[in-house]
């Protein structure tokens, strides 16, 4: 098989779009750490230097992807390409955030900022964190919202994890609405509403958009 050297602009394109993050690490584990790795030819043909055929992979995943194992089903090319799409979208989002130099000003006393803990859901705990974003102004307050929800904490092999992360605007001083993208242009909506010193979360469905069976539904109190 003839190995054509990768043209420099193509190589740069792959390295910059991936920021040297491995799309299999990201696709399987949401791992966005910088990795030592290589540019892989996804169709295993080293002569096919089309950018759609290339992905930056960590050494471990490059070996795993290239090896033919009868022990278990190998990762498919379609799967890895989907992971790559998701990684590139995520990186593009992260790297186009505005950069702040010097001091960041956030509202002085924000009643919603901080951690909120779910109550009344037994041992399947959930926590949500609200961080007001700089450049918020009256009438447009943005929060970075992140959280973790557990399902099946008492199961012998451990709980399922639900993970939520987005940036949203506070509407009418009390509500943040998040339309979470699903596959194939669908979204599922989650409402986070601050009422009477509590936080109430409603989800459109129980399909486990944030992780198998894990849900953020319920009432939360502010952690002190
Ligand atoms: Zn990897």
PDB file of C-alpha atoms and ligand atoms in Angstrom:
ATOM      1  CA  UNK A   1       0.000   0.000   0.000  1.00  0.00           C
ATOM      2  CA  UNK A   2       1.394   3.382  -0.917  1.00  0.00           C
ATOM      3  CA  UNK A   3       1.711   5.813   1.958  1.00  0.00           C
ATOM      4  CA  UNK A   4       1.354   9.373   0.792  1.00  0.00           C
ATOM      5  CA  UNK A   5       2.643  11.934   3.265  1.00  0.00           C
ATOM      6  CA  UNK A   6      -0.105  14.007   4.819  1.00  0.00           C
ATOM      7  CA  UNK A   7      -0.113  17.497   3.243  1.00  0.00           C
ATOM      8  CA  UNK A   8       0.783  20.102   5.875  1.00  0.00           C
ATOM      9  CA  UNK A   9      -2.500  22.084   5.624  1.00  0.00           C
ATOM     10  CA  UNK A  10      -4.524  18.875   6.108  1.00  0.00           C
ATOM     11  CA  UNK A  11      -2.446  17.906   9.119  1.00  0.00           C
ATOM     12  CA  UNK A  12      -2.853  21.372  10.606  1.00  0.00           C
ATOM     13  CA  UNK A  13      -6.592  21.248   9.992  1.00  0.00           C
ATOM     14  CA  UNK A  14      -6.991  18.010  11.935  1.00  0.00           C
ATOM     15  CA  UNK A  15      -4.720  19.099  14.789  1.00  0.00           C
ATOM     16  CA  UNK A  16      -6.426  22.473  15.191  1.00  0.00           C
ATOM     17  CA  UNK A  17      -9.987  21.183  14.959  1.00  0.00           C
ATOM     18  CA  UNK A  18      -9.307  18.479  17.520  1.00  0.00           C
ATOM     19  CA  UNK A  19      -6.950  20.637  19.643  1.00  0.00           C
ATOM     20  CA  UNK A  20      -5.171  17.307  20.130  1.00  0.00           C
ATOM     21  CA  UNK A  21      -8.111  15.818  21.986  1.00  0.00           C
ATOM     22  CA  UNK A  22      -8.874  12.182  21.141  1.00  0.00           C
ATOM     23  CA  UNK A  23     -12.393  11.775  19.773  1.00  0.00           C
ATOM     24  CA  UNK A  24     -12.733   8.216  21.129  1.00  0.00           C
ATOM     25  CA  UNK A  25     -11.729   9.366  24.641  1.00  0.00           C
ATOM     26  CA  UNK A  26     -14.334  12.100  24.255  1.00  0.00           C
ATOM     27  CA  UNK A  27     -17.031   9.955  22.673  1.00  0.00           C
ATOM     28  CA  UNK A  28     -16.810   7.193  25.260  1.00  0.00           C
ATOM     29  CA  UNK A  29     -15.843   9.048  28.418  1.00  0.00           C
ATOM     30  CA  UNK A  30     -16.308  12.780  27.840  1.00  0.00           C
ATOM     31  CA  UNK A  31     -12.552  12.957  28.346  1.00  0.00           C
ATOM     32  CA  UNK A  32     -11.258  16.276  26.994  1.00  0.00           C
ATOM     33  CA  UNK A  33      -7.680  16.007  28.272  1.00  0.00           C
ATOM     34  CA  UNK A  34      -4.837  16.869  25.929  1.00  0.00           C
ATOM     35  CA  UNK A  35      -3.369  13.626  24.646  1.00  0.00           C
ATOM     36  CA  UNK A  36      -0.175  12.457  23.021  1.00  0.00           C
ATOM     37  CA  UNK A  37      -1.315  10.745  19.861  1.00  0.00           C
ATOM     38  CA  UNK A  38      -1.393  10.505  16.102  1.00  0.00           C
ATOM     39  CA  UNK A  39      -3.585  11.255  13.158  1.00  0.00           C
ATOM     40  CA  UNK A  40      -5.375   8.063  12.181  1.00  0.00           C
ATOM     41  CA  UNK A  41      -6.762   7.008   8.799  1.00  0.00           C
ATOM     42  CA  UNK A  42     -10.254   5.864   9.736  1.00  0.00           C
ATOM     43  CA  UNK A  43     -10.734   3.587   6.713  1.00  0.00           C
ATOM     44  CA  UNK A  44      -7.296   2.028   7.494  1.00  0.00           C
ATOM     45  CA  UNK A  45      -6.053   3.131   4.053  1.00  0.00           C
ATOM     46  CA  UNK A  46      -2.968   5.250   4.501  1.00  0.00           C
ATOM     47  CA  UNK A  47      -3.317   6.602   0.973  1.00  0.00           C
ATOM     48  CA  UNK A  48      -6.691   8.221   1.703  1.00  0.00           C
ATOM     49  CA  UNK A  49      -5.687  11.617   3.039  1.00  0.00           C
ATOM     50  CA  UNK A  50      -9.124  13.229   2.769  1.00  0.00           C
ATOM     51  CA  UNK A  51      -9.817  15.223   5.931  1.00  0.00           C
ATOM     52  CA  UNK A  52     -13.090  13.325   6.464  1.00  0.00           C
ATOM     53  CA  UNK A  53     -11.001  10.168   6.740  1.00  0.00           C
ATOM     54  CA  UNK A  54      -8.695  11.559   9.415  1.00  0.00           C
ATOM     55  CA  UNK A  55      -8.968  11.883  13.173  1.00  0.00           C
ATOM     56  CA  UNK A  56      -6.540  12.659  15.953  1.00  0.00           C
ATOM     57  CA  UNK A  57      -6.469   9.658  18.316  1.00  0.00           C
ATOM     58  CA  UNK A  58      -4.470   9.000  21.478  1.00  0.00           C
ATOM     59  CA  UNK A  59      -1.900   6.210  21.072  1.00  0.00           C
ATOM     60  CA  UNK A  60      -4.017   3.778  23.059  1.00  0.00           C
ATOM     61  CA  UNK A  61      -7.139   4.300  20.988  1.00  0.00           C
ATOM     62  CA  UNK A  62      -5.172   4.390  17.733  1.00  0.00           C
ATOM     63  CA  UNK A  63      -3.789   0.937  18.517  1.00  0.00           C
ATOM     64  CA  UNK A  64      -7.196  -0.304  19.575  1.00  0.00           C
ATOM     65  CA  UNK A  65      -8.886   1.085  16.478  1.00  0.00           C
ATOM     66  CA  UNK A  66      -6.315  -0.400  14.092  1.00  0.00           C
ATOM     67  CA  UNK A  67      -6.099  -3.813  15.731  1.00  0.00           C
ATOM     68  CA  UNK A  68      -8.403  -6.574  14.600  1.00  0.00           C
ATOM     69  CA  UNK A  69      -9.674  -8.306  17.663  1.00  0.00           C
ATOM     70  CA  UNK A  70     -11.933 -11.313  17.708  1.00  0.00           C
ATOM     71  CA  UNK A  71     -12.481 -10.914  21.438  1.00  0.00           C
ATOM     72  CA  UNK A  72     -14.936  -8.090  21.142  1.00  0.00           C
ATOM     73  CA  UNK A  73     -16.638  -5.897  18.632  1.00  0.00           C
ATOM     74  CA  UNK A  74     -14.296  -3.220  17.403  1.00  0.00           C
ATOM     75  CA  UNK A  75     -15.253   0.417  17.198  1.00  0.00           C
ATOM     76  CA  UNK A  76     -16.844   1.127  13.836  1.00  0.00           C
ATOM     77  CA  UNK A  77     -15.815   3.886  11.470  1.00  0.00           C
ATOM     78  CA  UNK A  78     -19.312   5.407  11.714  1.00  0.00           C
ATOM     79  CA  UNK A  79     -19.102   5.507  15.478  1.00  0.00           C
ATOM     80  CA  UNK A  80     -15.715   7.228  15.474  1.00  0.00           C
ATOM     81  CA  UNK A  81     -16.853   9.763  12.864  1.00  0.00           C
ATOM     82  CA  UNK A  82     -19.856  10.612  15.033  1.00  0.00           C
ATOM     83  CA  UNK A  83     -17.555  11.019  18.069  1.00  0.00           C
ATOM     84  CA  UNK A  84     -15.354  13.297  15.960  1.00  0.00           C
ATOM     85  CA  UNK A  85     -18.346  15.465  14.992  1.00  0.00           C
ATOM     86  CA  UNK A  86     -19.356  15.756  18.644  1.00  0.00           C
ATOM     87  CA  UNK A  87     -15.798  16.574  19.721  1.00  0.00           C
ATOM     88  CA  UNK A  88     -15.356  19.264  17.066  1.00  0.00           C
ATOM     89  CA  UNK A  89     -18.688  20.871  18.005  1.00  0.00           C
ATOM     90  CA  UNK A  90     -17.797  20.850  21.667  1.00  0.00           C
ATOM     91  CA  UNK A  91     -14.313  22.284  21.062  1.00  0.00           C
ATOM     92  CA  UNK A  92     -15.658  24.952  18.780  1.00  0.00           C
ATOM     93  CA  UNK A  93     -18.095  25.993  21.487  1.00  0.00           C
ATOM     94  CA  UNK A  94     -15.466  26.030  24.224  1.00  0.00           C
ATOM     95  CA  UNK A  95     -12.878  27.922  22.205  1.00  0.00           C
ATOM     96  CA  UNK A  96     -15.232  30.603  20.927  1.00  0.00           C
ATOM     97  CA  UNK A  97     -16.256  31.639  24.461  1.00  0.00           C
ATOM     98  CA  UNK A  98     -15.239  35.173  25.165  1.00  0.00           C
ATOM     99  CA  UNK A  99     -11.942  35.425  27.019  1.00  0.00           C
ATOM    100  CA  UNK A 100     -11.782  37.739  30.007  1.00  0.00           C
ATOM    101  CA  UNK A 101      -8.697  39.627  31.032  1.00  0.00           C
ATOM    102  CA  UNK A 102      -8.233  41.190  34.425  1.00  0.00           C
ATOM    103  CA  UNK A 103     -11.125  41.281  36.849  1.00  0.00           C
ATOM    104  CA  UNK A 104     -14.386  39.577  36.254  1.00  0.00           C
ATOM    105  CA  UNK A 105     -17.454  41.244  37.665  1.00  0.00           C
ATOM    106  CA  UNK A 106     -20.486  39.197  38.574  1.00  0.00           C
ATOM    107  CA  UNK A 107     -23.620  40.410  40.355  1.00  0.00           C
ATOM    108  CA  UNK A 108     -22.700  41.159  44.000  1.00  0.00           C
ATOM    109  CA  UNK A 109     -25.395  39.216  45.744  1.00  0.00           C
ATOM    110  CA  UNK A 110     -26.879  36.611  43.524  1.00  0.00           C
ATOM    111  CA  UNK A 111     -29.510  34.528  45.327  1.00  0.00           C
ATOM    112  CA  UNK A 112     -29.243  31.714  42.793  1.00  0.00           C
ATOM    113  CA  UNK A 113     -25.462  31.377  42.487  1.00  0.00           C
ATOM    114  CA  UNK A 114     -23.979  28.307  44.137  1.00  0.00           C
ATOM    115  CA  UNK A 115     -24.979  24.719  44.787  1.00  0.00           C
ATOM    116  CA  UNK A 116     -28.477  23.319  45.062  1.00  0.00           C
ATOM    117  CA  UNK A 117     -29.177  19.881  46.536  1.00  0.00           C
ATOM    118  CA  UNK A 118     -32.195  17.760  45.667  1.00  0.00           C
ATOM    119  CA  UNK A 119     -34.467  16.860  48.553  1.00  0.00           C
ATOM    120  CA  UNK A 120     -37.028  14.082  48.879  1.00  0.00           C
ATOM    121  CA  UNK A 121     -35.517  11.771  46.285  1.00  0.00           C
ATOM    122  CA  UNK A 122     -34.215   9.208  48.772  1.00  0.00           C
ATOM    123  CA  UNK A 123     -30.676   8.129  48.222  1.00  0.00           C
ATOM    124  CA  UNK A 124     -30.681   9.034  44.528  1.00  0.00           C
ATOM    125  CA  UNK A 125     -29.158  12.432  45.107  1.00  0.00           C
ATOM    126  CA  UNK A 126     -28.723  15.246  42.662  1.00  0.00           C
ATOM    127  CA  UNK A 127     -26.839  18.501  42.770  1.00  0.00           C
ATOM    128  CA  UNK A 128     -26.947  21.521  40.468  1.00  0.00           C
ATOM    129  CA  UNK A 129     -24.489  24.406  40.392  1.00  0.00           C
ATOM    130  CA  UNK A 130     -25.248  27.874  39.062  1.00  0.00           C
ATOM    131  CA  UNK A 131     -22.417  30.213  38.175  1.00  0.00           C
ATOM    132  CA  UNK A 132     -23.380  33.701  36.976  1.00  0.00           C
ATOM    133  CA  UNK A 133     -21.379  34.559  33.897  1.00  0.00           C
ATOM    134  CA  UNK A 134     -19.433  37.748  33.436  1.00  0.00           C
ATOM    135  CA  UNK A 135     -20.943  40.290  31.057  1.00  0.00           C
ATOM    136  CA  UNK A 136     -24.383  39.604  32.477  1.00  0.00           C
ATOM    137  CA  UNK A 137     -26.393  42.777  32.796  1.00  0.00           C
ATOM    138  CA  UNK A 138     -29.805  43.582  34.123  1.00  0.00           C
ATOM    139  CA  UNK A 139     -32.332  42.024  31.823  1.00  0.00           C
ATOM    140  CA  UNK A 140     -29.844  39.478  30.534  1.00  0.00           C
ATOM    141  CA  UNK A 141     -28.317  37.307  33.219  1.00  0.00           C
ATOM    142  CA  UNK A 142     -26.551  34.200  31.987  1.00  0.00           C
ATOM    143  CA  UNK A 143     -25.618  31.213  34.083  1.00  0.00           C
ATOM    144  CA  UNK A 144     -23.292  28.329  33.544  1.00  0.00           C
ATOM    145  CA  UNK A 145     -25.252  25.385  34.947  1.00  0.00           C
ATOM    146  CA  UNK A 146     -23.689  22.026  35.741  1.00  0.00           C
ATOM    147  CA  UNK A 147     -24.934  19.085  37.716  1.00  0.00           C
ATOM    148  CA  UNK A 148     -24.834  15.454  38.617  1.00  0.00           C
ATOM    149  CA  UNK A 149     -27.760  13.111  39.311  1.00  0.00           C
ATOM    150  CA  UNK A 150     -27.493   9.566  40.614  1.00  0.00           C
ATOM    151  CA  UNK A 151     -29.796   6.649  39.925  1.00  0.00           C
ATOM    152  CA  UNK A 152     -29.720   3.366  41.801  1.00  0.00           C
ATOM    153  CA  UNK A 153     -27.214   4.292  44.479  1.00  0.00           C
ATOM    154  CA  UNK A 154     -27.771   1.062  46.407  1.00  0.00           C
ATOM    155  CA  UNK A 155     -27.185  -1.235  43.463  1.00  0.00           C
ATOM    156  CA  UNK A 156     -24.199  -3.566  43.987  1.00  0.00           C
ATOM    157  CA  UNK A 157     -22.441  -2.377  40.829  1.00  0.00           C
ATOM    158  CA  UNK A 158     -22.916   1.290  41.597  1.00  0.00           C
ATOM    159  CA  UNK A 159     -25.270   4.018  40.435  1.00  0.00           C
ATOM    160  CA  UNK A 160     -25.872   5.414  36.972  1.00  0.00           C
ATOM    161  CA  UNK A 161     -24.703   8.975  36.554  1.00  0.00           C
ATOM    162  CA  UNK A 162     -26.648  11.741  34.901  1.00  0.00           C
ATOM    163  CA  UNK A 163     -24.578  14.709  33.797  1.00  0.00           C
ATOM    164  CA  UNK A 164     -25.895  18.111  32.784  1.00  0.00           C
ATOM    165  CA  UNK A 165     -23.920  21.098  31.547  1.00  0.00           C
ATOM    166  CA  UNK A 166     -25.073  24.170  29.666  1.00  0.00           C
ATOM    167  CA  UNK A 167     -25.208  27.956  29.590  1.00  0.00           C
ATOM    168  CA  UNK A 168     -28.635  29.534  29.873  1.00  0.00           C
ATOM    169  CA  UNK A 169     -30.383  32.827  30.359  1.00  0.00           C
ATOM    170  CA  UNK A 170     -32.516  33.683  33.375  1.00  0.00           C
ATOM    171  CA  UNK A 171     -36.000  34.473  32.068  1.00  0.00           C
ATOM    172  CA  UNK A 172     -38.278  36.861  33.969  1.00  0.00           C
ATOM    173  CA  UNK A 173     -35.996  36.657  36.961  1.00  0.00           C
ATOM    174  CA  UNK A 174     -36.935  33.115  37.894  1.00  0.00           C
ATOM    175  CA  UNK A 175     -36.536  30.510  35.196  1.00  0.00           C
ATOM    176  CA  UNK A 176     -33.917  28.921  32.985  1.00  0.00           C
ATOM    177  CA  UNK A 177     -35.017  26.698  30.128  1.00  0.00           C
ATOM    178  CA  UNK A 178     -32.647  24.232  28.555  1.00  0.00           C
ATOM    179  CA  UNK A 179     -33.335  22.500  25.268  1.00  0.00           C
ATOM    180  CA  UNK A 180     -30.905  19.617  25.291  1.00  0.00           C
ATOM    181  CA  UNK A 181     -29.937  18.417  21.820  1.00  0.00           C
ATOM    182  CA  UNK A 182     -30.523  14.746  21.182  1.00  0.00           C
ATOM    183  CA  UNK A 183     -29.574  12.799  18.085  1.00  0.00           C
ATOM    184  CA  UNK A 184     -31.173  13.706  14.748  1.00  0.00           C
ATOM    185  CA  UNK A 185     -32.250  17.297  15.332  1.00  0.00           C
ATOM    186  CA  UNK A 186     -34.448  16.473  18.318  1.00  0.00           C
ATOM    187  CA  UNK A 187     -34.310  18.289  21.622  1.00  0.00           C
ATOM    188  CA  UNK A 188     -35.675  17.540  25.058  1.00  0.00           C
ATOM    189  CA  UNK A 189     -36.590  20.403  27.349  1.00  0.00           C
ATOM    190  CA  UNK A 190     -35.722  20.880  30.996  1.00  0.00           C
ATOM    191  CA  UNK A 191     -37.145  23.730  33.066  1.00  0.00           C
ATOM    192  CA  UNK A 192     -35.305  25.072  36.128  1.00  0.00           C
ATOM    193  CA  UNK A 193     -37.516  27.389  38.145  1.00  0.00           C
ATOM    194  CA  UNK A 194     -36.668  29.331  41.308  1.00  0.00           C
ATOM    195  CA  UNK A 195     -39.778  29.587  43.511  1.00  0.00           C
ATOM    196  CA  UNK A 196     -40.021  30.668  47.163  1.00  0.00           C
ATOM    197  CA  UNK A 197     -36.359  30.085  47.908  1.00  0.00           C
ATOM    198  CA  UNK A 198     -36.387  26.643  46.305  1.00  0.00           C
ATOM    199  CA  UNK A 199     -35.451  25.332  42.906  1.00  0.00           C
ATOM    200  CA  UNK A 200     -37.879  23.153  41.016  1.00  0.00           C
ATOM    201  CA  UNK A 201     -36.753  21.110  38.029  1.00  0.00           C
ATOM    202  CA  UNK A 202     -39.087  19.591  35.469  1.00  0.00           C
ATOM    203  CA  UNK A 203     -38.026  17.411  32.563  1.00  0.00           C
ATOM    204  CA  UNK A 204     -39.968  16.773  29.425  1.00  0.00           C
ATOM    205  CA  UNK A 205     -39.575  13.022  29.602  1.00  0.00           C
ATOM    206  CA  UNK A 206     -38.144  10.138  31.598  1.00  0.00           C
ATOM    207  CA  UNK A 207     -36.080   8.681  28.826  1.00  0.00           C
ATOM    208  CA  UNK A 208     -32.859   9.493  30.608  1.00  0.00           C
ATOM    209  CA  UNK A 209     -31.574  12.298  28.413  1.00  0.00           C
ATOM    210  CA  UNK A 210     -28.797  12.913  30.935  1.00  0.00           C
ATOM    211  CA  UNK A 211     -27.851   9.300  31.566  1.00  0.00           C
ATOM    212  CA  UNK A 212     -29.650   5.970  31.782  1.00  0.00           C
ATOM    213  CA  UNK A 213     -32.650   6.391  34.117  1.00  0.00           C
ATOM    214  CA  UNK A 214     -30.982   9.381  35.774  1.00  0.00           C
ATOM    215  CA  UNK A 215     -33.202  12.426  36.106  1.00  0.00           C
ATOM    216  CA  UNK A 216     -32.865  15.919  37.538  1.00  0.00           C
ATOM    217  CA  UNK A 217     -36.581  16.217  38.311  1.00  0.00           C
ATOM    218  CA  UNK A 218     -37.518  17.379  41.763  1.00  0.00           C
ATOM    219  CA  UNK A 219     -37.142  20.081  44.368  1.00  0.00           C
ATOM    220  CA  UNK A 220     -33.818  21.480  45.484  1.00  0.00           C
ATOM    221  CA  UNK A 221     -32.665  23.570  48.405  1.00  0.00           C
ATOM    222  CA  UNK A 222     -29.697  25.909  48.416  1.00  0.00           C
ATOM    223  CA  UNK A 223     -26.564  24.495  50.005  1.00  0.00           C
ATOM    224  CA  UNK A 224     -25.015  26.811  52.562  1.00  0.00           C
TER     225      UNK A 224
HETATM  226 ZN1  LIG B   1      -8.266   8.128  23.299  1.00  0.00          ZN
END
